């Protein structure tokens, strides 16, 4: 891993190596962190950050759920995202804002300082080179998502991703590209770190937010783009076997973008390759960045130039 030179940490740009925290920080022991994953893209008008304000808004929503008081405004964190990209000379990149309980008391409910950082680095295709074109082989994990009223799935919290790690590591160990988790009901939830869409007869079907999943911003973007394009979208409970019976299947997320799934548990999905609806949504989504799709919703925030020396 090649790390960038600069990071934003607690209000200032500093060297990556200097952004440290104590090994006894609360978040390290109890998972008390909230974070976001954001991408910037090259566009014909220059680099732009995709749905930055929406991501920062969700960061504050996750913090509210977990009573983590972020000591910076949303506007300050948006500026931090611009600053760290500019300082590192990045245009197409991945951004990671994070807020976490730092060093303080040692109990579960201890009051501690809240540290905030924003990192940015170049990150290609999350699930492997070429998978956006060819698709991946997935499996249904033996690990289920948490039940309602246990851990809030609607918060993008660090502790939640212990579940995703189990799902992803099991899938890799078994030779699959990614795992898909069921909810405690036994119905379809989401991937290890991605939302899931199925296609039946040209219509998109996806589990509802009540299915122990994170209501992803990429998920919302695709629903919006699909409906604008005349593609029917249905949010409903889905049983596991529908993964084997659908015409097309794909995962989506900031890191994964739109990754087709060509088989599940060794059963071929549809034609065993990305289908026409998946391809159409990829074209609409990536068209936002190459100029092929109008940005009707103001989702692209042009990168601010670095400050004058």
Tab-separated table of C-alpha atoms in Angstrom:
chain	number	residue	atom	x	y	z
A	1	UNK	CA	0.000	0.000	0.000
A	2	UNK	CA	1.352	3.392	-1.001
A	3	UNK	CA	0.108	5.949	1.495
A	4	UNK	CA	-0.452	9.598	0.576
A	5	UNK	CA	1.762	12.258	2.108
A	6	UNK	CA	-0.906	14.409	3.751
A	7	UNK	CA	-4.040	13.942	5.864
A	8	UNK	CA	-6.515	16.268	7.599
A	9	UNK	CA	-6.602	15.548	11.334
A	10	UNK	CA	-8.441	17.460	14.079
A	11	UNK	CA	-8.630	20.691	12.137
A	12	UNK	CA	-5.289	20.816	10.320
A	13	UNK	CA	-3.469	19.283	7.374
A	14	UNK	CA	-0.502	17.286	8.626
A	15	UNK	CA	1.855	14.570	7.467
A	16	UNK	CA	0.156	11.181	7.185
A	17	UNK	CA	2.619	9.644	9.644
A	18	UNK	CA	1.830	12.311	12.257
A	19	UNK	CA	-1.905	11.557	12.424
A	20	UNK	CA	-1.704	9.237	15.411
A	21	UNK	CA	-3.916	8.190	18.306
A	22	UNK	CA	-3.260	6.264	21.513
A	23	UNK	CA	-3.549	2.467	21.629
A	24	UNK	CA	-5.954	2.908	24.557
A	25	UNK	CA	-8.360	5.065	22.533
A	26	UNK	CA	-11.998	4.147	23.168
A	27	UNK	CA	-12.725	3.414	19.491
A	28	UNK	CA	-9.943	0.858	19.238
A	29	UNK	CA	-11.439	-1.196	22.077
A	30	UNK	CA	-15.166	-0.699	21.555
A	31	UNK	CA	-15.648	0.182	17.883
A	32	UNK	CA	-16.994	3.647	18.717
A	33	UNK	CA	-16.420	5.315	15.379
A	34	UNK	CA	-18.502	6.540	12.466
A	35	UNK	CA	-17.157	7.094	8.985
A	36	UNK	CA	-17.910	7.664	5.331
A	37	UNK	CA	-16.549	6.488	2.006
A	38	UNK	CA	-16.655	9.108	-0.761
A	39	UNK	CA	-15.212	9.179	-4.285
A	40	UNK	CA	-13.971	11.992	-6.429
A	41	UNK	CA	-13.889	11.557	-10.197
A	42	UNK	CA	-12.300	13.193	-13.215
A	43	UNK	CA	-14.931	14.951	-15.317
A	44	UNK	CA	-14.753	17.050	-18.498
A	45	UNK	CA	-15.074	20.119	-16.238
A	46	UNK	CA	-12.282	18.969	-13.903
A	47	UNK	CA	-12.243	16.831	-10.760
A	48	UNK	CA	-15.460	16.640	-8.743
A	49	UNK	CA	-16.557	14.954	-5.517
A	50	UNK	CA	-19.666	12.781	-5.795
A	51	UNK	CA	-22.491	13.670	-3.383
A	52	UNK	CA	-20.148	15.143	-0.793
A	53	UNK	CA	-22.846	16.981	1.174
A	54	UNK	CA	-25.023	13.859	1.329
A	55	UNK	CA	-22.135	11.806	2.675
A	56	UNK	CA	-21.237	14.374	5.313
A	57	UNK	CA	-24.899	14.631	6.307
A	58	UNK	CA	-25.000	10.870	6.829
A	59	UNK	CA	-21.804	11.032	8.886
A	60	UNK	CA	-23.518	13.408	11.291
A	61	UNK	CA	-26.636	11.212	11.321
A	62	UNK	CA	-24.538	8.164	12.248
A	63	UNK	CA	-22.829	10.200	14.969
A	64	UNK	CA	-26.202	11.287	16.345
A	65	UNK	CA	-27.383	7.697	16.626
A	66	UNK	CA	-24.264	6.757	18.601
A	67	UNK	CA	-24.070	10.006	20.600
A	68	UNK	CA	-20.675	10.917	19.168
A	69	UNK	CA	-20.401	14.695	19.263
A	70	UNK	CA	-18.408	15.785	16.211
A	71	UNK	CA	-16.519	18.973	17.201
A	72	UNK	CA	-16.556	20.398	13.653
A	73	UNK	CA	-19.342	21.660	11.423
A	74	UNK	CA	-20.486	19.883	8.278
A	75	UNK	CA	-19.103	22.773	6.246
A	76	UNK	CA	-15.702	22.391	7.908
A	77	UNK	CA	-15.576	18.705	7.022
A	78	UNK	CA	-16.550	19.398	3.429
A	79	UNK	CA	-13.720	21.918	3.224
A	80	UNK	CA	-11.392	19.337	4.765
A	81	UNK	CA	-12.279	16.879	1.986
A	82	UNK	CA	-11.401	19.455	-0.644
A	83	UNK	CA	-8.208	20.428	1.181
A	84	UNK	CA	-6.805	16.926	1.545
A	85	UNK	CA	-7.435	16.127	-2.120
A	86	UNK	CA	-5.761	19.350	-3.231
A	87	UNK	CA	-2.809	18.960	-0.862
A	88	UNK	CA	-2.101	15.438	-2.128
A	89	UNK	CA	-2.606	16.440	-5.766
A	90	UNK	CA	-5.410	13.890	-6.207
A	91	UNK	CA	-8.334	14.110	-8.611
A	92	UNK	CA	-9.829	10.601	-8.965
A	93	UNK	CA	-9.610	9.328	-5.395
A	94	UNK	CA	-11.334	7.759	-2.417
A	95	UNK	CA	-12.043	9.884	0.672
A	96	UNK	CA	-12.465	8.563	4.217
A	97	UNK	CA	-13.823	10.978	6.853
A	98	UNK	CA	-13.941	9.385	10.302
A	99	UNK	CA	-14.972	10.544	13.780
A	100	UNK	CA	-14.142	8.409	16.802
A	101	UNK	CA	-13.966	8.422	20.559
A	102	UNK	CA	-10.343	8.923	21.499
A	103	UNK	CA	-8.305	8.529	24.658
A	104	UNK	CA	-10.249	9.236	27.848
A	105	UNK	CA	-12.104	6.983	30.251
A	106	UNK	CA	-12.056	3.217	29.932
A	107	UNK	CA	-15.690	2.250	30.480
A	108	UNK	CA	-18.236	1.615	27.764
A	109	UNK	CA	-20.082	4.855	28.544
A	110	UNK	CA	-16.944	6.892	29.276
A	111	UNK	CA	-16.852	10.498	28.126
A	112	UNK	CA	-13.864	10.961	25.847
A	113	UNK	CA	-12.608	13.505	23.328
A	114	UNK	CA	-13.836	12.939	19.782
A	115	UNK	CA	-11.111	12.907	17.145
A	116	UNK	CA	-11.868	13.589	13.484
A	117	UNK	CA	-9.782	12.859	10.397
A	118	UNK	CA	-10.154	12.875	6.622
A	119	UNK	CA	-7.850	10.729	4.516
A	120	UNK	CA	-7.729	10.438	0.729
A	121	UNK	CA	-5.935	8.035	-1.557
A	122	UNK	CA	-6.023	6.558	-5.034
A	123	UNK	CA	-8.159	3.422	-5.018
A	124	UNK	CA	-9.122	1.513	-8.117
A	125	UNK	CA	-11.783	-1.153	-8.512
A	126	UNK	CA	-12.624	-2.416	-5.022
A	127	UNK	CA	-13.434	-6.057	-5.810
A	128	UNK	CA	-10.670	-6.613	-8.352
A	129	UNK	CA	-9.378	-5.479	-11.702
A	130	UNK	CA	-11.838	-5.979	-14.552
A	131	UNK	CA	-14.828	-7.040	-12.428
A	132	UNK	CA	-16.961	-4.088	-13.537
A	133	UNK	CA	-16.853	-5.599	-17.024
A	134	UNK	CA	-16.916	-9.345	-16.292
A	135	UNK	CA	-18.641	-9.642	-12.909
A	136	UNK	CA	-17.789	-11.701	-9.838
A	137	UNK	CA	-18.801	-15.017	-8.324
A	138	UNK	CA	-20.537	-14.525	-4.966
A	139	UNK	CA	-21.802	-16.741	-2.162
A	140	UNK	CA	-24.431	-16.465	0.550
A	141	UNK	CA	-22.585	-16.181	3.843
A	142	UNK	CA	-23.188	-18.393	6.856
A	143	UNK	CA	-23.083	-15.169	8.908
A	144	UNK	CA	-26.355	-13.255	9.255
A	145	UNK	CA	-26.839	-9.531	9.805
A	146	UNK	CA	-27.838	-8.280	13.238
A	147	UNK	CA	-31.475	-8.396	14.318
A	148	UNK	CA	-33.645	-5.263	14.633
A	149	UNK	CA	-33.109	-3.163	17.754
A	150	UNK	CA	-29.704	-4.705	18.473
A	151	UNK	CA	-27.140	-2.698	16.494
A	152	UNK	CA	-28.534	0.096	14.274
A	153	UNK	CA	-27.801	-0.929	10.691
A	154	UNK	CA	-28.740	2.561	9.497
A	155	UNK	CA	-25.580	4.042	11.008
A	156	UNK	CA	-22.288	3.718	9.162
A	157	UNK	CA	-20.361	2.805	12.307
A	158	UNK	CA	-17.008	1.095	12.607
A	159	UNK	CA	-18.331	-1.644	14.893
A	160	UNK	CA	-20.934	-2.665	12.305
A	161	UNK	CA	-18.177	-3.706	9.941
A	162	UNK	CA	-17.096	-6.609	12.142
A	163	UNK	CA	-20.117	-8.290	10.544
A	164	UNK	CA	-18.952	-7.309	7.061
A	165	UNK	CA	-15.452	-8.608	7.760
A	166	UNK	CA	-16.800	-12.035	8.693
A	167	UNK	CA	-18.890	-12.140	5.512
A	168	UNK	CA	-16.054	-10.941	3.251
A	169	UNK	CA	-13.325	-13.106	4.758
A	170	UNK	CA	-15.483	-16.220	4.592
A	171	UNK	CA	-16.195	-15.529	0.915
A	172	UNK	CA	-12.502	-15.052	0.088
A	173	UNK	CA	-11.549	-18.182	2.026
A	174	UNK	CA	-14.038	-20.188	-0.038
A	175	UNK	CA	-12.760	-18.716	-3.310
A	176	UNK	CA	-15.575	-16.238	-4.029
A	177	UNK	CA	-15.280	-12.582	-4.957
A	178	UNK	CA	-17.708	-11.395	-2.267
A	179	UNK	CA	-20.281	-12.609	0.236
A	180	UNK	CA	-23.988	-11.808	0.539
A	181	UNK	CA	-25.628	-11.751	3.963
A	182	UNK	CA	-29.155	-12.613	5.018
A	183	UNK	CA	-31.038	-10.716	7.708
A	184	UNK	CA	-32.064	-12.385	10.970
A	185	UNK	CA	-35.383	-13.143	9.233
A	186	UNK	CA	-33.574	-15.357	6.722
A	187	UNK	CA	-34.427	-12.909	3.944
A	188	UNK	CA	-31.920	-11.087	1.747
A	189	UNK	CA	-30.042	-8.176	3.352
A	190	UNK	CA	-26.872	-6.908	1.596
A	191	UNK	CA	-23.309	-7.738	0.668
A	192	UNK	CA	-20.351	-7.533	3.031
A	193	UNK	CA	-20.123	-3.814	2.314
A	194	UNK	CA	-22.473	-3.285	-0.611
A	195	UNK	CA	-26.175	-3.072	-1.393
A	196	UNK	CA	-27.680	-5.649	-3.740
A	197	UNK	CA	-30.027	-5.312	-6.731
A	198	UNK	CA	-31.798	-8.101	-8.624
A	199	UNK	CA	-33.375	-7.755	-12.069
A	200	UNK	CA	-36.596	-9.551	-13.022
A	201	UNK	CA	-38.209	-8.879	-16.413
A	202	UNK	CA	-36.390	-5.560	-16.781
A	203	UNK	CA	-37.348	-4.239	-13.322
A	204	UNK	CA	-34.978	-3.615	-10.419
A	205	UNK	CA	-35.733	-5.307	-7.105
A	206	UNK	CA	-33.853	-4.528	-3.897
A	207	UNK	CA	-34.385	-5.254	-0.189
A	208	UNK	CA	-35.901	-2.435	1.908
A	209	UNK	CA	-33.915	-0.456	4.465
A	210	UNK	CA	-35.640	-2.497	7.204
A	211	UNK	CA	-33.640	-5.570	6.065
A	212	UNK	CA	-30.685	-4.769	8.372
A	213	UNK	CA	-28.850	-2.874	5.654
A	214	UNK	CA	-27.199	0.506	5.251
A	215	UNK	CA	-29.309	2.679	2.961
A	216	UNK	CA	-26.420	3.458	0.659
A	217	UNK	CA	-25.930	6.705	-1.202
A	218	UNK	CA	-24.934	4.801	-4.345
A	219	UNK	CA	-28.092	2.717	-3.848
A	220	UNK	CA	-30.182	5.883	-3.707
A	221	UNK	CA	-28.370	7.283	-6.746
A	222	UNK	CA	-29.138	4.185	-8.826
A	223	UNK	CA	-32.782	4.137	-7.780
A	224	UNK	CA	-33.062	7.779	-8.851
A	225	UNK	CA	-31.240	7.242	-12.159
A	226	UNK	CA	-33.261	4.118	-12.946
A	227	UNK	CA	-36.640	5.745	-12.319
A	228	UNK	CA	-35.646	8.799	-14.351
A	229	UNK	CA	-34.704	6.424	-17.184
A	230	UNK	CA	-38.057	4.631	-17.007
A	231	UNK	CA	-36.778	1.512	-15.245
A	232	UNK	CA	-39.201	0.204	-12.615
A	233	UNK	CA	-37.744	-0.079	-9.082
A	234	UNK	CA	-39.333	-2.307	-6.437
A	235	UNK	CA	-38.202	-2.338	-2.790
A	236	UNK	CA	-39.449	-5.521	-1.136
A	237	UNK	CA	-38.503	-8.513	0.985
A	238	UNK	CA	-36.608	-11.063	-1.075
A	239	UNK	CA	-35.903	-14.719	-0.222
A	240	UNK	CA	-32.477	-16.221	-0.735
A	241	UNK	CA	-33.481	-18.397	-3.682
A	242	UNK	CA	-34.348	-15.330	-5.759
A	243	UNK	CA	-30.602	-14.760	-6.048
A	244	UNK	CA	-30.495	-17.926	-8.161
A	245	UNK	CA	-33.609	-17.143	-10.203
A	246	UNK	CA	-33.147	-13.492	-11.186
A	247	UNK	CA	-32.180	-12.418	-14.694
A	248	UNK	CA	-29.378	-10.147	-13.506
A	249	UNK	CA	-27.703	-9.329	-10.208
A	250	UNK	CA	-25.252	-6.670	-9.084
A	251	UNK	CA	-23.768	-5.026	-6.010
A	252	UNK	CA	-23.247	-1.332	-5.513
A	253	UNK	CA	-21.456	1.007	-3.141
A	254	UNK	CA	-18.968	3.851	-3.117
A	255	UNK	CA	-16.019	1.467	-3.189
A	256	UNK	CA	-17.603	-1.275	-5.338
A	257	UNK	CA	-19.405	1.221	-7.635
A	258	UNK	CA	-21.585	-1.119	-9.797
A	259	UNK	CA	-20.184	-4.649	-9.746
A	260	UNK	CA	-22.107	-7.358	-11.661
A	261	UNK	CA	-22.540	-10.827	-10.114
A	262	UNK	CA	-22.389	-13.716	-12.570
A	263	UNK	CA	-23.027	-16.587	-10.131
A	264	UNK	CA	-24.181	-17.211	-6.541
A	265	UNK	CA	-23.228	-20.358	-4.635
A	266	UNK	CA	-22.040	-21.898	-7.908
A	267	UNK	CA	-25.357	-21.277	-9.659
A	268	UNK	CA	-25.161	-19.139	-12.786
A	269	UNK	CA	-27.144	-15.904	-12.694
A	270	UNK	CA	-28.997	-15.276	-15.959
A	271	UNK	CA	-26.599	-15.539	-18.885
A	272	UNK	CA	-23.593	-15.630	-16.555
A	273	UNK	CA	-22.466	-12.160	-17.558
A	274	UNK	CA	-23.572	-8.550	-16.995
A	275	UNK	CA	-27.026	-8.066	-18.489
A	276	UNK	CA	-28.636	-5.128	-20.308
A	277	UNK	CA	-30.160	-3.444	-17.239
A	278	UNK	CA	-26.872	-3.674	-15.337
A	279	UNK	CA	-25.022	-2.250	-18.332
A	280	UNK	CA	-27.552	0.549	-18.680
A	281	UNK	CA	-27.180	1.547	-15.045
A	282	UNK	CA	-23.392	1.440	-15.319
A	283	UNK	CA	-23.642	3.750	-18.341
A	284	UNK	CA	-25.967	6.140	-16.496
A	285	UNK	CA	-23.832	6.154	-13.355
A	286	UNK	CA	-20.404	6.540	-14.946
A	287	UNK	CA	-21.960	8.926	-17.448
A	288	UNK	CA	-22.252	11.406	-14.591
A	289	UNK	CA	-18.469	11.636	-14.667
A	290	UNK	CA	-17.709	11.448	-18.391
A	291	UNK	CA	-20.502	13.820	-19.413
A	292	UNK	CA	-22.862	11.189	-20.830
A	293	UNK	CA	-25.483	11.686	-18.081
A	294	UNK	CA	-26.690	15.165	-17.098
A	295	UNK	CA	-26.124	15.971	-13.419
A	296	UNK	CA	-29.742	17.002	-12.836
A	297	UNK	CA	-29.487	16.722	-9.067
A	298	UNK	CA	-26.302	18.684	-8.410
A	299	UNK	CA	-24.471	15.591	-7.190
A	300	UNK	CA	-21.060	16.683	-8.491
A	301	UNK	CA	-19.147	19.210	-6.391
A	302	UNK	CA	-16.165	20.618	-8.316
A	303	UNK	CA	-12.897	20.348	-6.460
A	304	UNK	CA	-11.825	23.655	-4.957
A	305	UNK	CA	-8.387	24.839	-6.067
A	306	UNK	CA	-5.679	24.733	-3.388
A	307	UNK	CA	-5.137	27.976	-1.491
A	308	UNK	CA	-2.445	30.312	-2.744
A	309	UNK	CA	0.888	29.914	-0.938
